[in-house]
């Protein structure tokens, strides 16, 4: 187990002099924890290397900010990555080795921070199996690259966030946003294949691409404060029930 006594940077590029190498936290016992919740952060720069977590991050004591840069891949093989008001940035293709929860509120102890997949793909290992649950609290959730286009995710769930921005396609068993305090903007196509379908609640929802559900998947979009807006090619293709609600029109 790793305990951070201060904010730590691990850089296998020698600050850009080299091309980088792998950073591995091997084995389920290789957990990573802060000393004081929300204080000690972790920055990992592997550049052309990969970063692999086999153990939980912050599940014992939540970290501060976490930043990972690994163009060869970010492998999340444990169930939890938890910070307390620390932003989580990932630059590099992410692969879920198990169902993963990323929580920047430390299970409600903090107010949250942004979770940003920066121009980064996110894929499961087995199609429709590994799920991703995101809790950002007052922070945003940003998908800069395709989610599940390489290997379909299991359930993609956003428990809390301010703005949610999907700048590329989402392919998952289901896509659910429980609540939000800002705008959910779907710029890429969304495709689900189970009955849970697509359910989104936020103050404002903008759909700029197609939503397709199969497997009798529902589509429920609830803009509970402001507007629900569709712009071309924002079509809904569904073999389940469709419910559209907008408090502001």
CSV table of C-alpha atoms in Angstrom, one decimal:
chain,number,residue,atom,x,y,z
A,1,UNK,CA,0.0,0.0,0.0
A,2,UNK,CA,1.1,3.5,-0.9
A,3,UNK,CA,0.5,6.5,1.4
A,4,UNK,CA,1.2,10.0,0.2
A,5,UNK,CA,2.8,12.1,2.9
A,6,UNK,CA,2.8,15.1,0.6
A,7,UNK,CA,1.6,15.9,-2.9
A,8,UNK,CA,3.6,13.6,-5.2
A,9,UNK,CA,4.6,13.7,-8.9
A,10,UNK,CA,5.9,10.6,-10.6
A,11,UNK,CA,7.4,11.4,-14.0
A,12,UNK,CA,9.1,8.8,-16.2
A,13,UNK,CA,9.9,11.4,-18.9
A,14,UNK,CA,12.4,13.4,-16.7
A,15,UNK,CA,10.1,16.4,-17.3
A,16,UNK,CA,10.0,15.9,-21.0
A,17,UNK,CA,13.6,15.0,-21.7
A,18,UNK,CA,12.7,11.4,-22.3
A,19,UNK,CA,9.7,9.6,-23.9
A,20,UNK,CA,8.5,8.0,-20.7
A,21,UNK,CA,7.8,4.5,-19.4
A,22,UNK,CA,5.1,2.6,-17.6
A,23,UNK,CA,4.0,3.4,-14.0
A,24,UNK,CA,2.5,0.3,-12.4
A,25,UNK,CA,0.7,0.0,-9.0
A,26,UNK,CA,0.8,-3.8,-9.2
A,27,UNK,CA,-1.6,-6.2,-7.3
A,28,UNK,CA,-4.8,-5.5,-5.4
A,29,UNK,CA,-2.8,-4.7,-2.3
A,30,UNK,CA,-1.2,-1.7,-4.1
A,31,UNK,CA,-3.7,0.8,-2.8
A,32,UNK,CA,-2.9,4.5,-2.9
A,33,UNK,CA,-4.1,6.8,-0.1
A,34,UNK,CA,-3.6,10.3,1.2
A,35,UNK,CA,-2.6,11.1,4.7
A,36,UNK,CA,-5.3,13.8,5.1
A,37,UNK,CA,-8.5,13.6,3.1
A,38,UNK,CA,-8.4,16.0,0.1
A,39,UNK,CA,-4.9,17.3,0.8
A,40,UNK,CA,-2.2,15.2,-0.9
A,41,UNK,CA,-2.6,14.9,-4.6
A,42,UNK,CA,-1.0,12.7,-7.2
A,43,UNK,CA,0.4,13.6,-10.7
A,44,UNK,CA,1.5,10.8,-13.0
A,45,UNK,CA,3.3,11.4,-16.3
A,46,UNK,CA,4.2,8.3,-18.3
A,47,UNK,CA,3.8,10.0,-21.8
A,48,UNK,CA,4.4,7.1,-24.2
A,49,UNK,CA,4.1,4.6,-21.3
A,50,UNK,CA,1.0,3.3,-19.6
A,51,UNK,CA,-0.3,3.8,-16.0
A,52,UNK,CA,-2.0,0.8,-14.3
A,53,UNK,CA,-3.8,0.8,-11.0
A,54,UNK,CA,-4.6,-2.7,-9.6
A,55,UNK,CA,-5.7,-1.4,-6.2
A,56,UNK,CA,-8.1,1.2,-5.0
A,57,UNK,CA,-7.1,4.9,-5.1
A,58,UNK,CA,-8.3,7.0,-2.2
A,59,UNK,CA,-10.7,4.4,-0.8
A,60,UNK,CA,-8.9,4.5,2.6
A,61,UNK,CA,-8.2,8.3,2.7
A,62,UNK,CA,-9.4,10.4,-0.3
A,63,UNK,CA,-6.7,12.1,-2.4
A,64,UNK,CA,-6.5,15.7,-3.5
A,65,UNK,CA,-6.3,16.3,-7.2
A,66,UNK,CA,-5.3,13.4,-9.5
A,67,UNK,CA,-3.8,14.0,-12.9
A,68,UNK,CA,-2.7,11.1,-15.3
A,69,UNK,CA,-0.9,11.5,-18.7
A,70,UNK,CA,-0.3,8.2,-20.4
A,71,UNK,CA,-0.7,7.9,-24.1
A,72,UNK,CA,-0.1,4.1,-24.0
A,73,UNK,CA,-3.2,3.7,-21.8
A,74,UNK,CA,-4.6,4.2,-18.3
A,75,UNK,CA,-5.7,0.8,-16.9
A,76,UNK,CA,-8.2,1.0,-14.0
A,77,UNK,CA,-8.4,-2.5,-12.5
A,78,UNK,CA,-9.8,-1.6,-9.1
A,79,UNK,CA,-13.3,-0.4,-8.1
A,80,UNK,CA,-12.6,3.0,-6.7
A,81,UNK,CA,-10.8,6.3,-7.4
A,82,UNK,CA,-11.8,8.8,-4.7
A,83,UNK,CA,-10.8,12.4,-4.1
A,84,UNK,CA,-12.2,15.1,-1.8
A,85,UNK,CA,-12.7,18.2,-3.9
A,86,UNK,CA,-9.7,17.2,-6.0
A,87,UNK,CA,-10.1,17.4,-9.8
A,88,UNK,CA,-9.5,14.2,-11.8
A,89,UNK,CA,-7.8,14.6,-15.2
A,90,UNK,CA,-7.1,11.7,-17.5
A,91,UNK,CA,-5.1,12.1,-20.8
A,92,UNK,CA,-4.7,8.8,-22.5
A,93,UNK,CA,-7.0,5.9,-23.5
A,94,UNK,CA,-8.8,4.5,-20.4
A,95,UNK,CA,-9.6,0.8,-20.1
A,96,UNK,CA,-11.9,-0.5,-17.3
A,97,UNK,CA,-10.6,-3.8,-16.0
A,98,UNK,CA,-13.5,-3.9,-13.6
A,99,UNK,CA,-16.5,-1.7,-12.8
A,100,UNK,CA,-15.1,1.6,-11.6
A,101,UNK,CA,-16.5,4.4,-9.5
A,102,UNK,CA,-14.8,7.8,-9.7
A,103,UNK,CA,-16.0,10.1,-6.9
A,104,UNK,CA,-14.6,13.6,-6.2
A,105,UNK,CA,-16.9,14.2,-3.3
A,106,UNK,CA,-15.3,11.6,-1.0
A,107,UNK,CA,-18.7,9.8,-0.7
A,108,UNK,CA,-20.4,13.2,0.2
A,109,UNK,CA,-17.8,14.6,2.6
A,110,UNK,CA,-16.8,17.2,0.1
A,111,UNK,CA,-18.6,19.3,-2.5
A,112,UNK,CA,-16.9,17.7,-5.5
A,113,UNK,CA,-14.6,18.7,-8.4
A,114,UNK,CA,-14.5,18.2,-12.2
A,115,UNK,CA,-13.8,14.8,-13.8
A,116,UNK,CA,-12.2,15.4,-17.2
A,117,UNK,CA,-11.4,12.7,-19.8
A,118,UNK,CA,-9.3,15.0,-21.9
A,119,UNK,CA,-9.5,13.9,-25.6
A,120,UNK,CA,-9.5,10.5,-24.1
A,121,UNK,CA,-11.3,7.3,-25.0
A,122,UNK,CA,-12.9,5.1,-22.4
A,123,UNK,CA,-13.6,1.4,-23.1
A,124,UNK,CA,-14.6,-1.7,-21.2
A,125,UNK,CA,-12.6,-5.0,-21.4
A,126,UNK,CA,-15.6,-7.2,-22.2
A,127,UNK,CA,-18.5,-5.7,-24.1
A,128,UNK,CA,-21.3,-4.5,-21.9
A,129,UNK,CA,-19.7,-5.7,-18.7
A,130,UNK,CA,-17.6,-3.1,-16.9
A,131,UNK,CA,-19.6,-0.2,-15.7
A,132,UNK,CA,-18.5,3.4,-14.9
A,133,UNK,CA,-20.0,5.5,-12.2
A,134,UNK,CA,-19.1,9.2,-11.8
A,135,UNK,CA,-19.9,11.5,-8.9
A,136,UNK,CA,-18.6,15.1,-9.4
A,137,UNK,CA,-20.9,17.0,-7.0
A,138,UNK,CA,-20.5,20.7,-8.0
A,139,UNK,CA,-17.9,19.8,-10.6
A,140,UNK,CA,-18.4,19.0,-14.2
A,141,UNK,CA,-18.1,15.8,-16.2
A,142,UNK,CA,-16.3,16.1,-19.5
A,143,UNK,CA,-15.9,13.3,-22.1
A,144,UNK,CA,-13.4,14.5,-24.7
A,145,UNK,CA,-13.2,11.3,-26.6
A,146,UNK,CA,-15.4,8.3,-27.5
A,147,UNK,CA,-16.8,6.3,-24.7
A,148,UNK,CA,-17.3,2.6,-25.4
A,149,UNK,CA,-16.7,2.8,-29.2
A,150,UNK,CA,-13.8,0.4,-28.9
A,151,UNK,CA,-15.6,-2.0,-26.5
A,152,UNK,CA,-19.1,-1.1,-25.2
A,153,UNK,CA,-19.3,-0.1,-21.6
A,154,UNK,CA,-21.7,-1.6,-19.1
A,155,UNK,CA,-23.9,1.0,-17.3
A,156,UNK,CA,-22.6,4.5,-17.6
A,157,UNK,CA,-24.0,6.4,-14.6
A,158,UNK,CA,-23.5,10.0,-13.5
A,159,UNK,CA,-24.7,10.4,-9.9
A,160,UNK,CA,-24.1,14.1,-9.6
A,161,UNK,CA,-22.5,16.9,-11.6
A,162,UNK,CA,-23.0,20.5,-12.7
A,163,UNK,CA,-22.4,20.5,-16.4
A,164,UNK,CA,-22.0,17.3,-18.4
A,165,UNK,CA,-20.4,17.5,-21.8
A,166,UNK,CA,-20.0,14.6,-24.2
A,167,UNK,CA,-17.9,15.8,-27.1
A,168,UNK,CA,-17.9,12.4,-28.8
A,169,UNK,CA,-19.9,9.2,-29.0
A,170,UNK,CA,-21.2,7.2,-26.0
A,171,UNK,CA,-21.8,3.4,-26.5
A,172,UNK,CA,-22.9,1.7,-23.3
A,173,UNK,CA,-25.4,-0.8,-22.0
A,174,UNK,CA,-27.2,2.2,-20.5
A,175,UNK,CA,-26.6,5.9,-19.8
A,176,UNK,CA,-28.1,7.4,-16.7
A,177,UNK,CA,-27.7,10.9,-15.1
A,178,UNK,CA,-29.5,11.0,-11.9
A,179,UNK,CA,-29.3,14.8,-11.3
A,180,UNK,CA,-27.4,17.9,-12.4
A,181,UNK,CA,-27.2,21.6,-11.6
A,182,UNK,CA,-26.2,22.8,-15.0
A,183,UNK,CA,-26.4,21.7,-18.7
A,184,UNK,CA,-26.0,18.3,-20.2
A,185,UNK,CA,-24.8,18.7,-23.8
A,186,UNK,CA,-24.7,15.6,-26.0
A,187,UNK,CA,-22.5,16.5,-29.0
A,188,UNK,CA,-21.9,12.9,-30.0
A,189,UNK,CA,-24.2,10.0,-30.8
A,190,UNK,CA,-25.5,7.9,-27.8
A,191,UNK,CA,-26.2,4.2,-28.3
A,192,UNK,CA,-27.5,1.8,-25.6
A,193,UNK,CA,-28.7,-1.8,-25.9
A,194,UNK,CA,-30.5,-2.7,-22.6
A,195,UNK,CA,-33.9,-1.8,-21.2
A,196,UNK,CA,-32.4,0.8,-18.9
A,197,UNK,CA,-31.7,2.9,-22.0
A,198,UNK,CA,-31.0,6.6,-21.6
A,199,UNK,CA,-32.3,8.6,-18.7
A,200,UNK,CA,-31.0,12.1,-18.0
A,201,UNK,CA,-32.1,14.8,-15.5
A,202,UNK,CA,-30.4,18.2,-15.5
A,203,UNK,CA,-31.5,21.8,-15.5
A,204,UNK,CA,-30.9,22.2,-19.2
A,205,UNK,CA,-30.4,19.4,-21.8
A,206,UNK,CA,-29.1,19.9,-25.4
A,207,UNK,CA,-29.1,17.0,-27.9
A,208,UNK,CA,-26.9,17.7,-30.9
A,209,UNK,CA,-26.7,14.1,-32.2
A,210,UNK,CA,-28.7,10.9,-32.4
A,211,UNK,CA,-29.9,8.8,-29.4
A,212,UNK,CA,-30.4,5.2,-30.3
A,213,UNK,CA,-31.7,2.6,-27.9
A,214,UNK,CA,-32.3,-1.1,-28.5
A,215,UNK,CA,-33.3,-3.9,-26.2
A,216,UNK,CA,-36.6,-2.0,-25.4
A,217,UNK,CA,-34.4,0.7,-24.0
A,218,UNK,CA,-36.3,3.8,-22.8
A,219,UNK,CA,-35.4,7.4,-23.5
A,220,UNK,CA,-36.3,9.8,-20.6
A,221,UNK,CA,-35.0,13.4,-20.8
A,222,UNK,CA,-36.0,15.7,-18.0
A,223,UNK,CA,-34.9,19.3,-18.1
A,224,UNK,CA,-36.3,20.0,-14.7
A,225,UNK,CA,-35.6,23.8,-14.6
A,226,UNK,CA,-34.9,25.2,-18.0
A,227,UNK,CA,-35.0,23.9,-21.6
A,228,UNK,CA,-34.7,20.7,-23.6
A,229,UNK,CA,-33.3,21.5,-27.1
A,230,UNK,CA,-32.7,19.3,-30.1
A,231,UNK,CA,-30.5,20.4,-33.0
A,232,UNK,CA,-29.8,18.5,-36.2
A,233,UNK,CA,-29.1,15.6,-36.4
A,234,UNK,CA,-30.6,15.2,-32.9
A,235,UNK,CA,-33.0,12.4,-33.6
A,236,UNK,CA,-34.3,9.7,-31.2
A,237,UNK,CA,-34.4,6.1,-32.5
A,238,UNK,CA,-35.9,3.9,-29.8
A,239,UNK,CA,-37.8,0.7,-29.4
A,240,UNK,CA,-38.8,1.6,-25.9
A,241,UNK,CA,-40.9,4.4,-24.3
A,242,UNK,CA,-39.8,8.0,-24.9
A,243,UNK,CA,-40.5,10.7,-22.4
A,244,UNK,CA,-39.4,14.3,-22.9
A,245,UNK,CA,-40.0,17.0,-20.2
A,246,UNK,CA,-38.8,20.6,-20.0
A,247,UNK,CA,-39.9,22.9,-17.3
A,248,UNK,CA,-38.9,26.0,-19.4
A,249,UNK,CA,-40.1,24.8,-22.7
